[in-house]
CSV table of C-alpha atoms and ligand atoms in Angstrom, one decimal:
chain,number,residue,atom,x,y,z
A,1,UNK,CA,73.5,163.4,125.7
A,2,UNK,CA,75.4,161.7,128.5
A,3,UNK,CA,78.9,163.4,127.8
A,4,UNK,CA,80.5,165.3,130.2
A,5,UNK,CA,78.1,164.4,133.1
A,6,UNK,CA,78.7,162.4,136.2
A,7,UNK,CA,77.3,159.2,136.8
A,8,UNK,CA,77.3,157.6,140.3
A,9,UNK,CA,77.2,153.3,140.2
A,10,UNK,CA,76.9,152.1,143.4
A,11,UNK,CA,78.5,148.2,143.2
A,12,UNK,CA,80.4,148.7,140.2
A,13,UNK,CA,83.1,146.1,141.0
A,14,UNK,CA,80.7,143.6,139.2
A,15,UNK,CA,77.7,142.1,137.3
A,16,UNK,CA,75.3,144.7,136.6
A,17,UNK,CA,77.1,147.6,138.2
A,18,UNK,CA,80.1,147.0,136.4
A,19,UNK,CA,78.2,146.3,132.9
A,20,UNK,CA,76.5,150.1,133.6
A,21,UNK,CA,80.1,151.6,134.0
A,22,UNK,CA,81.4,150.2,130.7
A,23,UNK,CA,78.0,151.4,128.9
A,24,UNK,CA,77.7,154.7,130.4
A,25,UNK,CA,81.6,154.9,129.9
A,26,UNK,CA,80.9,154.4,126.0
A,27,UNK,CA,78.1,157.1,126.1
A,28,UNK,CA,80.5,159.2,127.2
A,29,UNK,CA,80.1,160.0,131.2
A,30,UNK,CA,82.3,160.6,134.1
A,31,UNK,CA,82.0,158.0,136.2
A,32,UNK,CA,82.2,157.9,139.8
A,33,UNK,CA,82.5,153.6,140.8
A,34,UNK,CA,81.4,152.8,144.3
A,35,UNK,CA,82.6,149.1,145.9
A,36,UNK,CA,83.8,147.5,149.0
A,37,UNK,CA,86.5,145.8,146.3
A,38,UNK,CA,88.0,148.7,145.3
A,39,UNK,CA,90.8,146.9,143.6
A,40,UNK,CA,88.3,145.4,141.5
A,41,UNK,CA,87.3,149.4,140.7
A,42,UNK,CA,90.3,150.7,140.4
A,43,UNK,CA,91.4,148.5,137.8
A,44,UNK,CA,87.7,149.1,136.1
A,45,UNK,CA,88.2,152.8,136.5
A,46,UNK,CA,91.8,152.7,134.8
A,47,UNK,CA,90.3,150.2,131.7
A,48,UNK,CA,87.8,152.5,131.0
A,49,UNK,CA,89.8,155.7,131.2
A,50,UNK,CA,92.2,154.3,128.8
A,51,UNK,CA,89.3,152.8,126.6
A,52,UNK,CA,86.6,155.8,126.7
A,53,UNK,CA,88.9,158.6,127.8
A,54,UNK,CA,86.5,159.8,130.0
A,55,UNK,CA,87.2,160.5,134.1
A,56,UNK,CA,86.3,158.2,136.7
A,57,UNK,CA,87.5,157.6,140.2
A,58,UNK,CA,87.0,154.6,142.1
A,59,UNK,CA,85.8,155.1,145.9
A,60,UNK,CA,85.9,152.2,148.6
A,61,UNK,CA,82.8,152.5,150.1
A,62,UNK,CA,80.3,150.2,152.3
A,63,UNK,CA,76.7,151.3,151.5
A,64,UNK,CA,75.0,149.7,154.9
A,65,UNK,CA,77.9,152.0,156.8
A,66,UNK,CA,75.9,156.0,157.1
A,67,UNK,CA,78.9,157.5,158.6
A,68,UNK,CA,81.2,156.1,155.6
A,69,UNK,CA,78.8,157.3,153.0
A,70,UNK,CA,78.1,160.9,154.7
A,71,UNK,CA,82.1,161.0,154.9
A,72,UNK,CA,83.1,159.6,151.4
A,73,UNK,CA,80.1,161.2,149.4
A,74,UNK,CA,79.5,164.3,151.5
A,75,UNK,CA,83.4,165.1,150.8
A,76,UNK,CA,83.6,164.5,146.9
A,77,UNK,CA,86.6,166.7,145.5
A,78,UNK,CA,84.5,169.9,144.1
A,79,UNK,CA,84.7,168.8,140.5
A,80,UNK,CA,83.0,165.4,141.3
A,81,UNK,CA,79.9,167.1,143.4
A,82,UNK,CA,77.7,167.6,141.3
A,83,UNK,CA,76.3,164.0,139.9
A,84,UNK,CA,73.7,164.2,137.5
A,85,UNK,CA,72.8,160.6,137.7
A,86,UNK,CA,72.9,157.8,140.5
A,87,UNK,CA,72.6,154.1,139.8
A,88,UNK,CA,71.8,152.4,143.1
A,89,UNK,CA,72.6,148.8,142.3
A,90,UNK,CA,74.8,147.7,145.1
A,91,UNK,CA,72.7,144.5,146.7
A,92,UNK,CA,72.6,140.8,147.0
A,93,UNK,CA,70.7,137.8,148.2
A,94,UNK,CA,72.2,135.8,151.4
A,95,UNK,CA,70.8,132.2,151.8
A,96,UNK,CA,68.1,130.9,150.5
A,97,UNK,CA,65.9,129.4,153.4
A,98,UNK,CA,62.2,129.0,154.8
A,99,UNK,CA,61.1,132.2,156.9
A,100,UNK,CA,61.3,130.0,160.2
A,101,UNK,CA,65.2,128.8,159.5
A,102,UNK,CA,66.1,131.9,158.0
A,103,UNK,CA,69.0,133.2,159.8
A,104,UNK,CA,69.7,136.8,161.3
A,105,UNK,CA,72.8,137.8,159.9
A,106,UNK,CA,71.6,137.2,156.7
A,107,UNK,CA,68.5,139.3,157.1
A,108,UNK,CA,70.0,142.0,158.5
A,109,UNK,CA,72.6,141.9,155.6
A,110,UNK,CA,70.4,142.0,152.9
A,111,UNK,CA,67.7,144.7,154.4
A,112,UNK,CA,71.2,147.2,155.4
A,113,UNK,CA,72.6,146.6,151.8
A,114,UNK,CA,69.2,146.4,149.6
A,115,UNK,CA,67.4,149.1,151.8
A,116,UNK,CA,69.2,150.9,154.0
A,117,UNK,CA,72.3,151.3,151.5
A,118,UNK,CA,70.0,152.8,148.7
A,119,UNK,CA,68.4,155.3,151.1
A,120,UNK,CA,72.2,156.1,152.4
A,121,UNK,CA,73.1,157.3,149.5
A,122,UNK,CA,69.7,158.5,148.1
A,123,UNK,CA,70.0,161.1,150.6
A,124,UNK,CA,73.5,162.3,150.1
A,125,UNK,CA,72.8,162.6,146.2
A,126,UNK,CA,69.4,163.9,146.2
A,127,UNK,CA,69.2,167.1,147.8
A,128,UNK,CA,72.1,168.2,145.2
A,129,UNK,CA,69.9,167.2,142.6
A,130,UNK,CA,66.9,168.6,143.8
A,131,UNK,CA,69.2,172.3,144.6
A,132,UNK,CA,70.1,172.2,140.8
A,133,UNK,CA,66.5,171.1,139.4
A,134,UNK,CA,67.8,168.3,137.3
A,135,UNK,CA,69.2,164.7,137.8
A,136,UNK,CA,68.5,161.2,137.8
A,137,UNK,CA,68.0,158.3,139.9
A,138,UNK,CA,68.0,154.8,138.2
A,139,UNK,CA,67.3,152.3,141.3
A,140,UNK,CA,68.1,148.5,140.2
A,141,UNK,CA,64.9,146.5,142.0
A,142,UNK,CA,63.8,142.9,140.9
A,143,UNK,CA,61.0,140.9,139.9
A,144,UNK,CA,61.5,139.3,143.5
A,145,UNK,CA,60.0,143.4,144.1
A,146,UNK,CA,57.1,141.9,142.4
A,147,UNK,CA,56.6,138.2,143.2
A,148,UNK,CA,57.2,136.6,146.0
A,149,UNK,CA,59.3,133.3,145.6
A,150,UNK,CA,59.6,130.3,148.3
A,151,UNK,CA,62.3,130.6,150.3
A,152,UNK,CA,62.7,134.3,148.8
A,153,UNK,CA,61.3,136.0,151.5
A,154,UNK,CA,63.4,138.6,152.9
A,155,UNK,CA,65.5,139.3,149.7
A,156,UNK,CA,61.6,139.8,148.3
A,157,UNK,CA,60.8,142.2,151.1
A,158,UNK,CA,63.8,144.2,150.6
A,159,UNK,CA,63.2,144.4,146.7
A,160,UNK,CA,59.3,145.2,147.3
A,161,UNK,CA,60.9,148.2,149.3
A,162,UNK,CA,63.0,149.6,146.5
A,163,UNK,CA,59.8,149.7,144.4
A,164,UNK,CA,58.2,151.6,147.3
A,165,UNK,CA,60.9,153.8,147.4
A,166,UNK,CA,61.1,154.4,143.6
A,167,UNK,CA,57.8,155.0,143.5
A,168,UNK,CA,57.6,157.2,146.4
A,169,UNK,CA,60.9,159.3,144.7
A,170,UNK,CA,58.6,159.9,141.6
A,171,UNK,CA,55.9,161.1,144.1
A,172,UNK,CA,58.0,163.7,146.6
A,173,UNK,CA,60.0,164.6,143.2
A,174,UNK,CA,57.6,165.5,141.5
A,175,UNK,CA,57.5,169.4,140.8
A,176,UNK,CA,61.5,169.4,140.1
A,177,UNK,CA,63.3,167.7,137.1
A,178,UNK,CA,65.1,165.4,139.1
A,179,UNK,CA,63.5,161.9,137.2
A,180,UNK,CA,63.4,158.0,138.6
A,181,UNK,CA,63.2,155.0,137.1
A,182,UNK,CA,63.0,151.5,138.4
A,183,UNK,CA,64.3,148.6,136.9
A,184,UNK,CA,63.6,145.1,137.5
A,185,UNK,CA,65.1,142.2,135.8
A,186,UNK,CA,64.6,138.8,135.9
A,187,UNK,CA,67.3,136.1,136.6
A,188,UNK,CA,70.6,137.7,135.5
A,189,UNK,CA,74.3,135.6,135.2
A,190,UNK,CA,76.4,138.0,137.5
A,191,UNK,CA,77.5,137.0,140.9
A,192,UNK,CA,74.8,137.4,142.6
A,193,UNK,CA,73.9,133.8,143.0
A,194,UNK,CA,77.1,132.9,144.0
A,195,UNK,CA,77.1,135.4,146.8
A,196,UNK,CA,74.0,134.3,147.9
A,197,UNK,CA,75.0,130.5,148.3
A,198,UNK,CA,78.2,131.6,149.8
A,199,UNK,CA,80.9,130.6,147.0
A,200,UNK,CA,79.0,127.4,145.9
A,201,UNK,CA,79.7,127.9,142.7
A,202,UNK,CA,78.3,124.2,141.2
A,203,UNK,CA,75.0,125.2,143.2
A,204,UNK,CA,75.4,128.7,141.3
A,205,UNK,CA,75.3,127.5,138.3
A,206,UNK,CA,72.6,125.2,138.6
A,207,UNK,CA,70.6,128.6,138.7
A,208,UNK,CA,71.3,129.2,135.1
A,209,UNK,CA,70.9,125.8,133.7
A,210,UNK,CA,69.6,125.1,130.2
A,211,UNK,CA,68.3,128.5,129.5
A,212,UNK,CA,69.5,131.8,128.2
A,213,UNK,CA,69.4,134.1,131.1
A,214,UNK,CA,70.0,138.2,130.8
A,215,UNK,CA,73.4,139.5,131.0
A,216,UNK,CA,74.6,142.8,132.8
A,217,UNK,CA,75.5,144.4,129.9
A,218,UNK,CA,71.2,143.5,129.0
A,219,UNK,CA,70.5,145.3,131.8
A,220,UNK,CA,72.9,147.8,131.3
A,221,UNK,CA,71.5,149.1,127.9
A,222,UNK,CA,68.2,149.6,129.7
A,223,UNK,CA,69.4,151.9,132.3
A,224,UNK,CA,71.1,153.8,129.7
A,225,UNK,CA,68.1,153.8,127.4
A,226,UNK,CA,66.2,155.4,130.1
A,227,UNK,CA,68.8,157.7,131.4
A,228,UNK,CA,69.2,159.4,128.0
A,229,UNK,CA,65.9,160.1,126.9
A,230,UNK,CA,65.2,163.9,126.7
A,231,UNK,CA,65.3,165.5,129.9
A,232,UNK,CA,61.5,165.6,130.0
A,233,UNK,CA,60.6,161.8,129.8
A,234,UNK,CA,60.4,159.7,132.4
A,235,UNK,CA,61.0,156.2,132.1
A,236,UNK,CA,59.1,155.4,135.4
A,237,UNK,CA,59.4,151.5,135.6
A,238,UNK,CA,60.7,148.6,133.6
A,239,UNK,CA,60.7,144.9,134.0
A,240,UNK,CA,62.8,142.4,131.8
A,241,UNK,CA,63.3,139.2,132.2
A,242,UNK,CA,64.8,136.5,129.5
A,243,UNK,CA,62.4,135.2,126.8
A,244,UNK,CA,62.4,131.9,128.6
A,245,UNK,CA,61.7,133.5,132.2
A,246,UNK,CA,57.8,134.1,132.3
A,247,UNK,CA,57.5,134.8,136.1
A,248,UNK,CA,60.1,134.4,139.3
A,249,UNK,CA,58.9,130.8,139.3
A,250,UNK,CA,58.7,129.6,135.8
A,251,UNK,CA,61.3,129.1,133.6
A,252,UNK,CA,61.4,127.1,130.4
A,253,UNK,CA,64.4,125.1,130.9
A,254,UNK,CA,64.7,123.5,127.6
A,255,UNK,CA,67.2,125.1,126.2
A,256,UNK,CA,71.3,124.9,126.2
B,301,NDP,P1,76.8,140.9,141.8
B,301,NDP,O1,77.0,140.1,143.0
B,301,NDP,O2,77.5,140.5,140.6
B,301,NDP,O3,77.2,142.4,142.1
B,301,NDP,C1,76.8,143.1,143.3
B,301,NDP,C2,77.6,144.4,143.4
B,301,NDP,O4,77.1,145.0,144.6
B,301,NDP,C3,79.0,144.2,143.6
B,301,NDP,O5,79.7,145.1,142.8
B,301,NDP,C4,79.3,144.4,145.1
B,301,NDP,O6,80.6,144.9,145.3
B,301,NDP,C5,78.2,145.4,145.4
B,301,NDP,N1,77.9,145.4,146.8
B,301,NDP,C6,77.3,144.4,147.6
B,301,NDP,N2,77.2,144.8,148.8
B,301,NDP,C7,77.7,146.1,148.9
B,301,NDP,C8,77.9,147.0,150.0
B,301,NDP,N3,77.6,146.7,151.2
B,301,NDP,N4,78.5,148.2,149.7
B,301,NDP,C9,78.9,148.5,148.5
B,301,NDP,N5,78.7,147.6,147.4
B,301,NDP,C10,78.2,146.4,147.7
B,301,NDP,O7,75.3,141.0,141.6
B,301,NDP,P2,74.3,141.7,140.5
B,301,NDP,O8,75.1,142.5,139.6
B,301,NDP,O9,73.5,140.6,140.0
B,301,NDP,O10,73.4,142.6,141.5
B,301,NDP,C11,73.3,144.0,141.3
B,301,NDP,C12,71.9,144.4,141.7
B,301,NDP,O11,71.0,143.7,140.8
B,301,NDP,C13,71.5,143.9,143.1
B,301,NDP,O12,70.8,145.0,143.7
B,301,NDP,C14,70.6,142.7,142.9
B,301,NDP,O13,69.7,142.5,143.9
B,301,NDP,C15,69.9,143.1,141.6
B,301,NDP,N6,69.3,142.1,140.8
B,301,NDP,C16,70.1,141.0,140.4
B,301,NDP,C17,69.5,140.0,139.6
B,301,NDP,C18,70.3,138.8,139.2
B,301,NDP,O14,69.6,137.8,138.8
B,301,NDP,N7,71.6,138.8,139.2
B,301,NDP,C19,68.1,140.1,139.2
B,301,NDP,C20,67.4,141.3,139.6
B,301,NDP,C21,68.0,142.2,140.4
B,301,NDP,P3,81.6,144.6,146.4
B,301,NDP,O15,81.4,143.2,146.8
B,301,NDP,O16,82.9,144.9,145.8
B,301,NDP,O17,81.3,145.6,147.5
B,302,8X3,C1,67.4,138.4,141.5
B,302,8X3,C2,66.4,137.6,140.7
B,302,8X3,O1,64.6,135.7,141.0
B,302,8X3,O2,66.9,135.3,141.9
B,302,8X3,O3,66.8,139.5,142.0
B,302,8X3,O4,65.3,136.8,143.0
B,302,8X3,S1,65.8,136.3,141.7
């Protein structure tokens, strides 16, 4: 179902994003990997040519920059242009702080990236698929988009906006065959908690301590379950966490 198409993975130079790659890869797509590392997705891009033999190109790209994503994305060579699905992952957590010591950069960082970046490049893919009356948009969210945990405060408001926005997509799309679905996982083992405490990696790790949490390539199989259902089911909105993670809070630690 997926061969032949294009998929568009916004932060593919790691955890989740790169984890979709290498599945959609399997299933066949074209890929098109979006990162500020584009080392990181070059080499990606080159594995999974040689593994998959499908076509994929790696593109440097800053999502919180409009002018760099009207230029890279509005510009695609002609037999990229037409992407049939995007997967708007690209995000992280900065700091982890009560509201009133929260600091500014970090806020600003993680509303541009989570928010900002998604609708960047929402609307450079969108009206294409809207024009050709088929497509899809998988937007990567949280549970942080459904719970609000101390100290998570911004990084929660920006994930309770991508569930807005998915759910507003389904809404203004409806009436085309362009389809959304949301996804949001619990606690996954990627970078993401090393970004957010800055390259502390023993801190890090702490976060995954003595449970299993949910891998990439977990997520991963999701986003490709939903993405190749027949065209006319929508998969509107997941949430997975680990067996062990019950809510954002509680997490049964009891385990290796
Ligand atoms: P990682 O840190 O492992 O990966 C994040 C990816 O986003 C990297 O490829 C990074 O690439 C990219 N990225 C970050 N900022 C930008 C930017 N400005 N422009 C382009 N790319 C960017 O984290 P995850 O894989 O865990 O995170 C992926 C998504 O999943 C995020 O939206 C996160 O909020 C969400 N999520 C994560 C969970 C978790 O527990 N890990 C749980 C729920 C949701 P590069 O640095 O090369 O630009
Ligand atoms: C990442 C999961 O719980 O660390 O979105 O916010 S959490």
């Amino acid at each position: 179902m997926l061969k032949n198409k294009i998929t568009l993975i916004t932060g593919a130079s790691a955890g989740i994003g790169k984890s979709c790659a290498e599945a959609f890869a399997e299933a066949g797509s074209n890929l098109i990997l979006i990162a500020r590392r584009i080392e990181l997705a070059e080499k990606l891009a080159s594995n999974l040519r040689e593994k998959y033999g499908v076509e994929c190109i790696a593109i440097q790209l800053d999502v919180r920059k409009y002018d760099e994503v009207a230029d890279r994305l509005g510009n695609l060579p002609e037999k990229w242009q037409n992407v049939d699905i995007l997967i708007n992952n690209a995000g992280l957590a900065r700091g982890l702080d009560k509201i009133q010591d929260g600091s500014l950069d970090d806020w600003e960082e993680m509303i541009d990236t989570n928010l900002k970046g998604l609708l960047y490049v929402s609307k450079l893919i969108l009206p294409g698929m809207v024009a050709r009356d088929s497509g899809m948009v998988v937007n990567i969210g949280s549970i942080a988009g459904r719970e609000v945990y101390p100290k998570g405060n911004v990084y929660c408001a920006t994930k309770h906006a991508v569930r807005a926005i998915s759910q507003s997509m389904v809404i203004d799309l409806n009436g085309t065959n362009v389809r959304t679905c949301n996804i949001d996982p619990g606690m996954v083992e990627t970078e993401f908690s090393l970004v957010r405490f800055r390259g502390d990696a023993p801190k890090a790790e702490q976060v995954y301590k003595s449970f299993k949490p949910l891998s990439g390539d977990d997520v991963a199989q999701i986003a490709l379950f939903a993405a190749s259902r027949p065209p006319h089911v929508n998969i509107q909105d997941i949430m997975v966490t680990a067996i062990s993670q019950a809510s954002a809070q509680i997490v049964n630690r009891t385990g290796v």
